[in-house]
Amino acid sequence: MEQQANMKPYVIGLDLGGTNSVFGIVDSRGEIKATTAIKTQPYQNVDDYVDAAIEALQVIIEQVGGIEKIKAMGIGAPNGNFYNGTIEFAPNLSWGRDGVVPLAKMFSERLGIPVALTNDANAAAIGEMTYGVARGMKNFIVITLGTGVGSGIVINGQLVYGCDGFAGELGHTIIRRENGRPCGCGRSGCLECYCSATGVARTAREFLETSNEPSLLRDMAPEDITSLDVSIAAGKGDALAKRVYEFTGLMLGEACADFAAFSSPEAFIFFGGLTKAGDLLMDPIKRGYNAHILKIFKDKAQFLISGLDGSSAAVLGASAIGWEIQE
Amino acid sequence: MEQQANMKPYVIGLDLGGTNSVFGIVDSRGEIKATTAIKTQPYQNVDDYVDAAIEALQVIIEQVGGIEKIKAMGIGAPNGNFYNGTIEFAPNLSWGRDGVVPLAKMFSERLGIPVALTNDANAAAIGEMTYGVARGMKNFIVITLGTGVGSGIVINGQLVYGCDGFAGELGHTIIRRENGRPCGCGRSGCLECYCSATGVARTAREFLETSNEPSLLRDMAPEDITSLDVSIAAGKGDALAKRVYEFTGLMLGEACADFAAFSSPEAFIFFGGLTKAGDLLMDPIKRGYNAHILKIFKDKAQFLISGLDGSSAAVLGASAIGWEIQE
C-alpha cells in the first residue's frame, strides 16, 4: 500500500465554478505542483467542455511526470452529487442547467483514473480534514460564505451525504420565519439571504435606506455596494458598515447554535470571501452563538477560519476528494 | 461468532424513566423473554438504586437460564452519555441531579457483562434500526414526542453522538425566534415548547383562552387538560381540538424541513405518546413539511410511526444498545 501510494503521489483537483474551472495537481501534503484553468461557460455542451478540460490538463499532467503518477481526480462543483458523480440541474452552468451530467464518469473514461465529485462546500470540508484546520477532527461543520451560503458536515469522520447525496444545505435552513427576505430557492428567510456576500450587501442597502446615518457607503450607488466595500468601510471605522457585520455575525452564530443541537461539532470552520473580514465577522458569530446555545453544548465548539490557502483553497478541497476514493 | 451469538442469545434492556425503571431480557428478534421493574426515585443514592435493580434483575436472569446466556446490557436514560456510560446532571433523577453517575460501569461490574448507556431518544433510534421500521435504513431521524421532544439521528448507519456524546437535541432547536414560548432549558421558542405532549396541552389552553369557540375541552379545568384529552376531543370531532393537532403537526413538519437540509434522511420516525393521535398528527406533519421543504429534497423522505410495540418500545430500544456493543 505504502509503495503504491509513493508510485502515485498526486491527485488532480478541479474547482468547477460558474466562471472559471481551475485545475491543480496536488501532493498528499496539499502542495500544488502544477495548475491550469479554462473558462467554464463558453461551450455548447458538456462534451466540448470536457474536451477543453482534457486538453488543458494534458499539459500539467506531463509536467508532473505523466498520468501514471496520478492516483485519482476530485471535482468540486455546484449541485454535485457524490453518490452518482453527477452534476444535477445546476442553474448557473450553461451545459448543466437542464439535466443530469455524469461528469465524474466522463473524466474517468478520458483519463483512465478514478474520479469523484461533490459540491464545493463538501469539497471544502474534506479539504480542511485532509490539509487544513480540521486535521484529526471527527465532528465539524464547514460553512462557506460566498455568493451563497453552503456547508459541508463531517460526523464520525465521514462527510454527511444523506439518502440522496445532497445533505448539508445549511444555507437553506430558515433563520427568519416571519417577514424573511425572499430567497433564490423560492422560499423566504433562508440563512443564505442574510449571511452570504450578497446578503451582506443587501443588509448594507437596507441599513442605508432605513436611516439617515452618515456612512462612507453613501458615496456609492446602492446597487454597486459589495460585501468587500462594506468590509473596507468598516475597516475605516464606519459605524453603519460595522453594524452590518455585527448583524451578519450575530445571525450566523444564532444559526450555528441550532446546528450544534443537531451534531454537536467540535468546530465550526468558516470558508470563503466573507471570512476576509476576520474578527469583524468572527467576534459577533461567537457572541451570537454564546447567547443562543443550549447550556449542555456551551464552550464545546471552536470557531475557526479555514486553514486552506485562500486562492487555491477550492482546488485543494476538490483534490482532497480524490484521496478519499476507495479503490 | 455465530456460535458465540447462539451461546449468548439475549441482552438486557433498561428503560430508566423518571418514575419507573423497566427491565427486559430480549432476544435478537426483539422478543421480550422476561421483564421486571422497580421504582426509580426512592433511593438515597445511586448505590442503593443499583442494589435494588440487581436484586430484581437476578430473578429474571435466572428465568432465562442465567447470566451466561446474556451478551450485554443497554440502558436508555435521561441525560445519558454514550461515550462515558454516564448520566450527567439529570434534573429529574433524585440521585443523578448533581453530578456525573457512572451507571454503565456500575452495572457492568455487578453483572460481569458489557453495559452501554445512551439517552432514551437515541435508544429509540437504535431500537427502530434493530427491530422496528428502520431496519435496513442508513439515514433517518427518530423524533420522540413525550413530555419533551427528543431525537435520535442516524447517518451512514451510525448514531450521531457528536464531539461530547450529547448530539441530537432537535427538541431544542428554535422554531419561533420572536415571542417564543419560554422553555425549561432557559431559552424560548424551542420546538419542545410546542410539539411535546405538554406543548399540545399548552396550545389547547391558549386556543381556549383566546377565543369563545365552543369546545368539549371547556368542560375541564384548563390546568387539567392533557394531550390525551385533546386527542379524545378531536376524535369526537371537536373543531378546536382538531386545530390544536393541526397547529402542532404543521410546526413539526416545518421543523423537519430544516432537519432535512442537514442530513437528508430517508425517513422521519415518530415515537411516543403523541403518535397515538395517528393521522390527526401525521397528516399536518406531512403538509407542513411539503410546504417548507427545499425543492431538491421534495418527496424523498417517508413519515412513519414507530414500529416498536408501544408498551415495551423503550425497553426494546434500550436493549438494542446492548447488541451494538463491540467487544
XYZ file of C-alpha atoms in Angstrom:
654
model
C 0.000 0.000 0.000
C 2.672 2.460 1.065
C 4.702 1.640 -2.015
C 1.730 2.074 -4.297
C 0.994 5.440 -2.715
C 4.540 6.520 -3.475
C 4.209 5.367 -7.048
C 1.162 7.566 -7.497
C 1.953 10.600 -5.360
C -0.566 13.055 -6.824
C -4.271 13.751 -7.266
C -5.947 16.207 -9.619
C -8.333 18.750 -8.119
C -10.901 20.620 -10.205
C -12.673 23.626 -8.742
C -15.563 23.968 -11.164
C -17.054 27.437 -10.697
C -19.654 29.385 -12.611
C -16.967 31.424 -14.361
C -13.664 29.536 -14.201
C -12.614 25.926 -13.935
C -9.317 25.734 -12.069
C -7.211 22.555 -12.093
C -4.369 21.687 -9.750
C -2.141 18.661 -9.328
C -1.629 18.215 -5.601
C 0.547 16.029 -3.374
C -0.525 14.412 -0.112
C 0.641 17.387 1.929
C -1.519 19.794 -0.028
C 1.262 21.282 -2.116
C 0.097 22.284 -5.582
C 2.648 21.019 -8.110
C 1.068 22.360 -11.291
C -2.033 24.355 -12.124
C -4.091 25.474 -15.103
C -7.548 26.841 -15.857
C -10.206 27.157 -18.537
C -13.420 29.157 -18.759
C -16.423 27.106 -17.606
C -19.218 28.512 -19.716
C -18.495 29.098 -23.414
C -19.330 25.550 -24.522
C -22.342 24.280 -26.408
C -22.429 21.096 -24.399
C -20.584 19.155 -21.761
C -18.578 17.130 -24.340
C -16.941 20.326 -25.619
C -16.258 21.378 -22.023
C -14.569 18.066 -21.209
C -12.529 18.219 -24.452
C -11.188 21.645 -23.491
C -10.513 20.493 -19.922
C -8.578 17.395 -21.037
C -6.501 19.472 -23.454
C -5.501 21.851 -20.660
C -4.930 19.007 -18.215
C -2.584 17.070 -20.544
C -0.030 19.858 -20.279
C 0.187 19.861 -16.480
C -0.067 16.057 -16.276
C 3.078 15.858 -18.413
C 4.741 18.435 -16.136
C 4.473 16.119 -13.135
C 5.613 13.002 -14.976
C 2.541 11.613 -16.731
C -0.809 10.093 -15.781
C 0.843 7.093 -14.067
C 1.864 9.467 -11.276
C -1.761 10.355 -10.590
C -3.952 8.319 -8.251
C -7.321 9.955 -8.806
C -9.232 13.149 -9.527
C -11.627 15.082 -7.303
C -14.156 17.628 -8.545
C -15.948 20.281 -6.510
C -18.938 21.543 -8.475
C -22.276 23.271 -7.910
C -25.131 20.767 -7.421
C -22.581 17.962 -7.403
C -23.882 14.559 -6.313
C -21.221 12.398 -4.705
C -23.182 9.146 -4.941
C -23.667 9.347 -8.700
C -20.723 11.531 -9.718
C -23.193 13.803 -11.454
C -23.994 17.494 -11.664
C -27.762 17.841 -11.417
C -29.773 20.798 -12.704
C -27.116 23.393 -11.859
C -28.817 26.716 -12.625
C -25.538 28.591 -13.186
C -23.981 26.188 -15.726
C -24.985 26.668 -19.374
C -24.343 22.984 -20.100
C -25.578 21.634 -16.748
C -28.790 23.507 -16.262
C -31.347 21.175 -17.762
C -30.371 17.714 -16.694
C -28.034 15.276 -15.061
C -24.438 15.416 -16.299
C -22.293 12.331 -15.481
C -19.133 14.405 -15.230
C -17.103 12.061 -12.983
C -17.618 9.169 -15.397
C -16.697 11.346 -18.388
C -13.381 12.426 -16.856
C -12.673 8.910 -15.595
C -13.118 7.423 -19.066
C -10.906 10.030 -20.673
C -8.113 9.901 -18.067
C -8.254 6.248 -17.044
C -8.212 7.077 -13.304
C -10.970 7.063 -10.638
C -12.858 10.359 -10.379
C -15.137 11.520 -7.550
C -17.317 14.602 -7.486
C -19.173 16.528 -4.816
C -20.414 20.028 -4.217
C -17.954 22.780 -3.417
C -18.826 23.066 0.278
C -18.368 19.325 0.819
C -15.070 19.546 -1.030
C -14.032 22.350 1.329
C -14.861 20.155 4.341
C -12.793 17.233 3.048
C -10.033 19.730 2.217
C -9.984 21.035 5.809
C -9.824 17.466 7.127
C -7.011 16.494 4.739
C -4.782 19.571 4.690
C -6.430 22.276 6.823
C -7.506 23.184 10.355
C -9.722 20.092 10.771
C -6.872 17.578 10.618
C -7.594 14.996 13.312
C -11.164 16.175 13.885
C -14.076 13.727 13.605
C -17.034 16.088 14.045
C -17.080 19.537 12.487
C -19.077 21.776 10.157
C -17.607 23.893 7.374
C -19.736 26.880 6.398
C -18.842 28.538 3.111
C -19.630 32.232 2.882
C -19.507 33.228 -0.752
C -22.168 34.336 -3.225
C -24.330 31.852 -1.334
C -24.001 30.035 1.982
C -23.002 26.379 1.690
C -22.000 23.730 4.191
C -20.066 20.515 4.498
C -20.812 18.447 7.600
C -18.466 15.793 8.981
C -19.748 13.318 11.583
C -17.740 10.374 12.940
C -15.004 11.302 10.444
C -17.326 10.936 7.453
C -18.895 13.535 5.217
C -22.685 13.619 5.530
C -24.277 12.989 2.124
C -27.696 11.784 3.316
C -30.001 9.438 1.443
C -29.620 11.261 -1.883
C -26.125 12.817 -1.900
C -27.419 16.343 -1.248
C -27.333 16.638 2.559
C -25.707 19.688 4.139
C -27.691 22.618 2.767
C -27.494 24.710 5.922
C -27.661 27.927 3.873
C -31.272 26.958 3.267
C -32.346 26.459 6.842
C -34.793 29.167 7.870
C -33.432 31.854 10.181
C -36.358 34.294 9.819
C -39.780 32.663 9.693
C -41.699 35.918 9.631
C -41.091 38.644 7.033
C -37.981 36.821 5.850
C -36.118 38.014 2.770
C -37.116 36.200 -0.435
C -34.508 33.590 -1.400
C -33.421 32.341 -4.818
C -34.696 28.903 -3.800
C -38.282 30.165 -3.974
C -38.835 30.301 -0.223
C -38.002 33.086 2.215
C -35.953 33.709 5.351
C -33.107 31.311 4.434
C -29.758 31.879 6.175
C -28.226 32.457 2.734
C -30.348 35.593 2.181
C -28.613 37.237 5.129
C -25.179 35.743 5.658
C -23.767 35.372 2.144
C -21.685 38.068 0.440
C -24.820 39.178 -1.410
C -26.722 39.081 1.898
C -24.177 41.443 3.459
C -24.588 43.891 0.560
C -28.364 43.575 0.878
C -28.163 44.331 4.620
C -25.992 47.392 3.912
C -28.550 48.727 1.415
C -31.355 48.138 3.941
C -29.470 49.933 6.719
C -28.715 52.883 4.383
C -32.318 53.094 3.246
C -33.880 52.968 6.692
C -31.721 55.621 8.359
C -30.040 58.930 7.705
C -26.874 57.897 9.488
C -23.800 59.186 7.664
C -21.673 56.445 6.119
C -18.828 56.100 3.641
C -21.124 53.739 1.740
C -23.367 56.688 0.822
C -20.681 57.757 -1.673
C -21.598 54.753 -3.837
C -24.671 53.889 -5.845
C -26.557 51.459 -3.573
C -26.753 48.780 -6.284
C -22.950 48.837 -6.656
C -22.201 48.071 -2.993
C -20.498 44.719 -2.405
C -19.559 42.911 0.795
C -15.956 43.970 0.149
C -16.981 47.650 0.133
C -18.772 47.133 3.436
C -15.711 45.440 4.894
C -13.393 48.257 3.711
C -15.709 50.913 5.135
C -15.913 49.021 8.434
C -12.111 48.827 8.499
C -12.048 52.618 8.257
C -14.298 52.810 11.323
C -17.613 53.396 9.519
C -20.253 52.724 12.194
C -23.035 51.651 9.824
C -20.731 49.248 7.980
C -19.602 47.776 11.293
C -23.226 47.202 12.261
C -23.763 45.303 9.012
C -21.084 42.793 10.025
C -22.387 42.733 13.575
C -25.875 41.874 12.274
C -24.480 39.201 9.936
C -22.254 37.566 12.529
C -24.871 37.513 15.272
C -27.296 35.807 12.928
C -24.711 33.247 11.828
C -23.897 32.481 15.452
C -27.581 32.074 16.250
C -27.921 29.618 13.360
C -24.833 27.680 14.497
C -26.460 27.198 17.912
C -29.225 25.226 16.169
C -26.679 23.246 14.153
C -24.909 22.298 17.407
C -28.171 20.791 18.687
C -28.036 18.523 15.657
C -24.472 17.216 15.551
C -22.570 18.794 18.472
C -19.427 19.511 16.426
C -16.042 20.273 17.952
C -15.580 23.141 15.492
C -17.347 25.439 13.064
C -14.976 26.364 10.256
C -15.733 29.344 8.039
C -14.530 29.398 4.473
C -14.767 31.850 1.578
C -14.735 35.519 0.710
C -16.570 36.928 3.720
C -14.031 35.477 6.163
C -11.550 38.102 4.966
C -13.397 40.427 7.339
C -11.730 38.470 10.174
C -12.749 39.416 13.717
C -15.248 41.909 12.344
C -17.293 38.798 11.470
C -15.928 36.150 13.850
C -16.476 38.128 17.070
C -20.228 38.603 16.580
C -20.523 34.970 15.407
C -19.138 33.823 18.754
C -21.313 36.246 20.694
C -24.440 35.183 18.774
C -23.606 31.550 19.433
C -22.986 32.015 23.137
C -26.214 33.954 23.513
C -28.277 31.161 21.931
C -26.505 27.875 22.614
C -28.177 25.205 24.757
C -26.365 25.004 28.110
C -25.173 21.429 27.601
C -23.157 22.482 24.499
C -21.691 25.676 25.970
C -17.951 26.242 25.352
C -17.540 22.973 23.463
C -17.139 24.198 19.869
C -14.261 26.187 18.416
C -14.837 28.884 15.793
C -12.145 28.826 13.138
C -11.331 30.364 9.780
C -10.318 27.965 7.002
C -6.723 26.784 7.083
C -6.529 26.387 3.311
C -4.604 28.968 1.332
C -7.233 31.394 0.012
C -6.517 31.496 -3.699
C -6.129 27.745 -4.040
C -8.452 26.597 -1.248
C -11.195 25.375 -3.571
C -8.748 23.390 -5.735
C -7.218 21.840 -2.619
C -10.674 20.923 -1.369
C -11.574 19.308 -4.673
C -8.287 17.411 -4.791
C -8.893 16.043 -1.294
C -11.977 14.224 -2.621
C -9.557 12.306 -4.831
C -7.608 10.947 -1.836
C -10.868 9.678 -0.316
C -11.665 7.328 -3.203
C -11.612 3.696 -2.075
C -10.375 1.520 -4.912
C -19.020 -15.653 16.026
C -22.316 -17.204 15.024
C -21.849 -19.910 17.608
C -20.963 -17.426 20.294
C -24.061 -15.423 19.448
C -26.131 -18.568 19.936
C -24.484 -19.229 23.252
C -25.460 -15.759 24.431
C -28.821 -15.201 22.787
C -30.094 -12.345 24.981
C -29.451 -8.769 26.007
C -30.879 -6.856 28.943
C -32.657 -3.569 28.249
C -33.282 -0.965 30.939
C -35.684 1.880 30.276
C -34.737 4.250 33.076
C -37.529 6.784 33.430
C -38.228 9.488 35.982
C -40.810 7.291 37.719
C -40.167 3.652 36.805
C -37.164 1.605 35.752
C -38.336 -1.212 33.487
C -36.058 -4.153 32.670
C -36.495 -6.636 29.851
C -34.464 -9.597 28.614
C -34.721 -9.553 24.840
C -33.685 -11.868 22.005
C -32.234 -10.772 18.672
C -35.669 -10.579 17.055
C -36.951 -8.159 19.672
C -38.994 -10.672 21.614
C -39.092 -9.912 25.330
C -38.435 -13.131 27.253
C -38.749 -11.793 30.788
C -39.473 -8.443 32.361
C -39.452 -6.721 35.742
C -39.478 -3.198 37.164
C -38.526 -1.093 40.163
C -39.299 2.493 41.147
C -36.539 4.882 40.029
C -36.621 7.526 42.705
C -36.926 6.388 46.314
C -33.199 5.873 46.880
C -30.757 7.975 48.851
C -28.017 7.416 46.337
C -27.170 5.563 43.182
C -25.616 2.621 45.060
C -28.964 1.847 46.688
C -30.655 2.162 43.294
C -28.221 -0.292 41.686
C -28.622 -2.717 44.626
C -32.396 -2.751 44.137
C -32.010 -3.106 40.372
C -29.627 -6.067 40.648
C -31.934 -7.797 43.104
C -34.877 -7.506 40.706
C -32.713 -8.491 37.723
C -31.386 -11.689 39.341
C -34.879 -13.174 39.262
C -35.443 -12.684 35.517
C -31.839 -13.591 34.668
C -32.429 -16.976 36.320
C -35.687 -17.330 34.363
C -33.818 -17.251 31.041
C -31.039 -19.598 32.115
C -28.500 -17.459 33.975
C -26.088 -14.646 33.225
C -24.040 -16.799 30.803
C -26.959 -16.535 28.363
C -26.680 -12.743 28.313
C -24.362 -10.896 25.950
C -24.683 -7.363 27.210
C -26.944 -4.713 28.722
C -28.238 -1.490 27.198
C -29.610 1.445 29.184
C -31.756 4.297 27.892
C -31.690 7.137 30.423
C -32.267 10.887 30.615
C -29.024 12.871 30.030
C -27.254 9.616 29.195
C -23.792 9.997 27.669
C -22.882 7.116 25.383
C -19.163 7.920 25.274
C -18.690 7.771 29.046
C -21.570 5.497 30.054
C -22.652 8.192 32.469
C -25.803 10.053 33.452
C -24.898 13.721 33.747
C -26.824 16.284 35.786
C -30.239 14.755 35.084
C -32.679 17.223 36.652
C -35.439 14.631 37.126
C -33.390 11.982 38.975
C -33.029 12.427 42.743
C -29.688 10.541 42.714
C -28.476 11.888 39.339
C -29.214 15.562 39.620
C -25.981 16.961 40.978
C -23.198 15.180 39.198
C -21.919 12.531 36.862
C -23.089 8.988 37.648
C -21.036 6.171 36.025
C -24.069 3.890 35.775
C -22.855 1.685 32.896
C -19.659 0.840 34.783
C -21.603 0.118 37.982
C -23.932 -2.380 36.274
C -21.059 -3.885 34.312
C -19.051 -4.569 37.489
C -22.023 -6.112 39.249
C -23.181 -8.301 36.330
C -19.838 -9.096 34.686
C -21.121 -8.211 31.185
C -20.530 -5.164 28.938
C -23.011 -2.344 29.509
C -23.714 0.640 27.239
C -25.876 3.646 28.019
C -27.397 6.453 25.972
C -30.333 8.793 26.187
C -33.834 7.474 25.598
C -34.291 9.047 22.146
C -31.007 7.559 20.896
C -32.082 4.207 22.324
C -35.347 4.525 20.388
C -33.402 5.172 17.167
C -31.202 2.098 17.641
C -34.347 0.149 18.540
C -36.042 1.140 15.264
C -32.917 0.127 13.330
C -32.650 -3.215 15.142
C -36.264 -4.362 15.456
C -38.511 -1.616 14.053
C -39.440 0.304 10.902
C -35.865 1.497 10.228
C -34.432 -1.978 9.573
C -32.140 -1.604 6.572
C -32.121 2.204 6.674
C -28.836 4.107 6.878
C -30.118 7.675 7.251
C -33.132 8.502 9.384
C -34.260 10.639 12.302
C -36.379 9.430 15.213
C -38.340 12.171 16.955
C -39.766 11.259 20.341
C -42.932 13.101 21.312
C -43.437 12.652 25.026
C -43.283 15.055 27.959
C -40.471 16.627 25.944
C -39.298 16.346 22.341
C -36.188 14.223 21.870
C -34.351 12.924 18.836
C -32.025 10.173 17.730
C -30.239 10.782 14.425
C -28.723 8.023 12.311
C -26.304 8.928 9.492
C -24.413 6.380 7.402
C -25.848 3.664 9.642
C -24.357 5.193 12.798
C -25.983 7.055 15.636
C -24.844 10.688 15.822
C -23.286 11.373 19.232
C -21.173 14.401 18.283
C -17.982 15.501 19.986
C -19.381 15.119 23.505
C -21.984 12.332 23.364
C -24.946 14.737 23.521
C -25.744 15.424 19.850
C -29.329 15.136 18.639
C -31.234 17.659 20.733
C -33.666 18.662 17.996
C -36.358 19.444 20.576
C -34.171 22.412 21.456
C -33.811 23.903 18.003
C -35.650 27.197 17.798
C -38.916 27.167 15.850
C -40.167 30.606 16.996
C -37.492 33.278 17.259
C -39.900 36.064 18.151
C -42.310 35.856 21.074
C -41.500 32.176 21.519
C -42.846 30.263 24.496
C -40.414 30.071 27.438
C -38.704 26.664 27.605
C -37.474 24.658 30.576
C -33.953 24.971 29.129
C -33.921 28.687 29.960
C -34.330 29.891 26.394
C -37.543 30.405 24.409
C -39.193 29.242 21.201
C -37.786 25.674 21.324
C -39.645 23.032 19.298
C -40.266 21.170 22.563
C -42.420 24.028 23.928
C -44.914 23.437 21.125
C -44.722 19.856 19.914
C -44.395 17.796 23.099
C -47.401 16.396 24.979
C -47.148 19.336 27.358
C -46.857 21.669 24.355
C -50.100 20.305 22.931
C -51.886 20.919 26.244
C -50.378 24.423 26.342
C -51.629 25.117 22.808
C -55.120 23.911 23.755
C -55.199 26.272 26.735
C -54.033 29.149 24.523
C -56.692 28.424 21.905
C -59.402 28.227 24.587
C -58.251 31.458 26.188
C -58.053 33.490 23.007
C -61.458 32.575 21.571
C -65.045 31.919 22.586
C -65.345 28.962 20.264
C -67.344 26.159 21.877
C -65.278 23.051 22.646
C -65.602 19.853 24.643
C -62.403 20.937 26.366
C -64.283 23.774 28.075
C -65.859 21.160 30.352
C -62.473 20.704 32.051
C -60.398 22.954 34.261
C -57.792 24.390 31.866
C -54.884 23.255 34.051
C -56.150 19.643 33.940
C -56.142 19.359 30.141
C -53.643 16.823 28.766
C -52.683 15.963 25.206
C -54.774 12.801 25.567
C -57.872 14.885 26.357
C -57.209 16.988 23.260
C -56.833 13.857 21.159
C -60.075 12.358 22.510
C -61.966 15.600 21.892
C -60.568 15.791 18.361
C -61.626 12.188 17.785
C -65.181 13.265 18.686
C -64.986 15.964 16.006
C -64.217 18.910 18.277
C -63.041 21.645 15.885
C -60.824 23.491 18.356
C -59.110 20.273 19.448
C -58.511 19.350 15.816
C -56.915 22.723 15.225
C -54.542 22.082 18.125
C -53.208 18.974 16.372
C -53.170 20.803 13.051
C -51.048 23.565 14.613
C -48.713 21.031 16.252
C -48.254 18.904 13.148
C -47.683 21.819 10.783
C -44.988 23.146 13.083
C -43.301 19.748 13.389
C -43.328 19.400 9.604
C -41.830 22.852 9.225
C -39.049 21.895 11.657
C -38.419 18.613 9.819
C -37.851 20.595 6.604
C -34.871 22.254 8.308
C -33.616 18.914 9.609
C -33.724 17.550 6.047
C -31.390 20.360 4.934
C -28.930 18.998 7.482
C -28.877 15.232 6.909
C -31.367 14.473 4.105
C -32.821 11.387 5.825
C -34.848 8.728 4.045
C -37.370 8.749 6.902
C -38.636 10.667 9.897
C -39.922 8.241 12.502
C -42.190 9.479 15.281
C -42.181 7.734 18.627
C -44.022 8.203 21.905
C -47.370 9.140 23.386
C -48.448 11.839 20.940
C -48.239 9.441 17.978
C -51.372 7.718 19.305
C -53.224 10.593 17.623
C -52.305 8.931 14.295
C -53.317 10.800 11.132
C -54.627 13.663 13.211
C -50.938 14.452 13.779
C -49.210 12.774 10.823
C -51.278 14.482 8.094
C -50.408 18.051 9.127
C -46.762 16.996 9.676
C -46.573 15.927 6.024
C -48.366 19.065 4.830
C -46.099 21.320 6.907
C -43.052 19.537 5.537
C -44.174 19.746 1.916
C -44.956 23.436 2.288
C -41.455 24.217 3.600
C -39.069 21.676 2.140
C -36.285 22.795 -0.217
C -37.119 21.648 -3.752
C -34.109 19.340 -4.032
C -35.370 17.228 -1.082
C -39.028 17.102 -2.143
C -40.725 13.673 -1.905
C -37.564 11.950 -0.683
C -38.400 11.313 2.994
C -41.022 8.970 4.414
C -43.033 9.875 7.527
C -43.525 6.861 9.757
C -44.819 5.984 13.199
C -42.558 3.805 15.377
C -42.648 0.104 14.635
C -41.869 -0.866 18.235
C -44.662 -2.231 20.382
C -45.900 0.726 22.419
C -45.772 -0.561 25.981
C -42.330 -2.135 25.586
C -40.843 0.196 22.966
C -38.484 1.952 25.369
C -37.161 -1.333 26.810
C -36.622 -2.687 23.292
C -34.778 0.495 22.341
C -32.545 0.239 25.397
C -31.856 -3.449 24.759
C -30.831 -2.680 21.177
C -27.927 -0.598 22.526
C -26.652 -3.851 24.034
C -26.423 -5.546 20.639
C -24.353 -2.638 19.323
C -21.515 -3.127 21.812
C -18.288 -4.088 20.063
C -16.283 -6.433 22.240
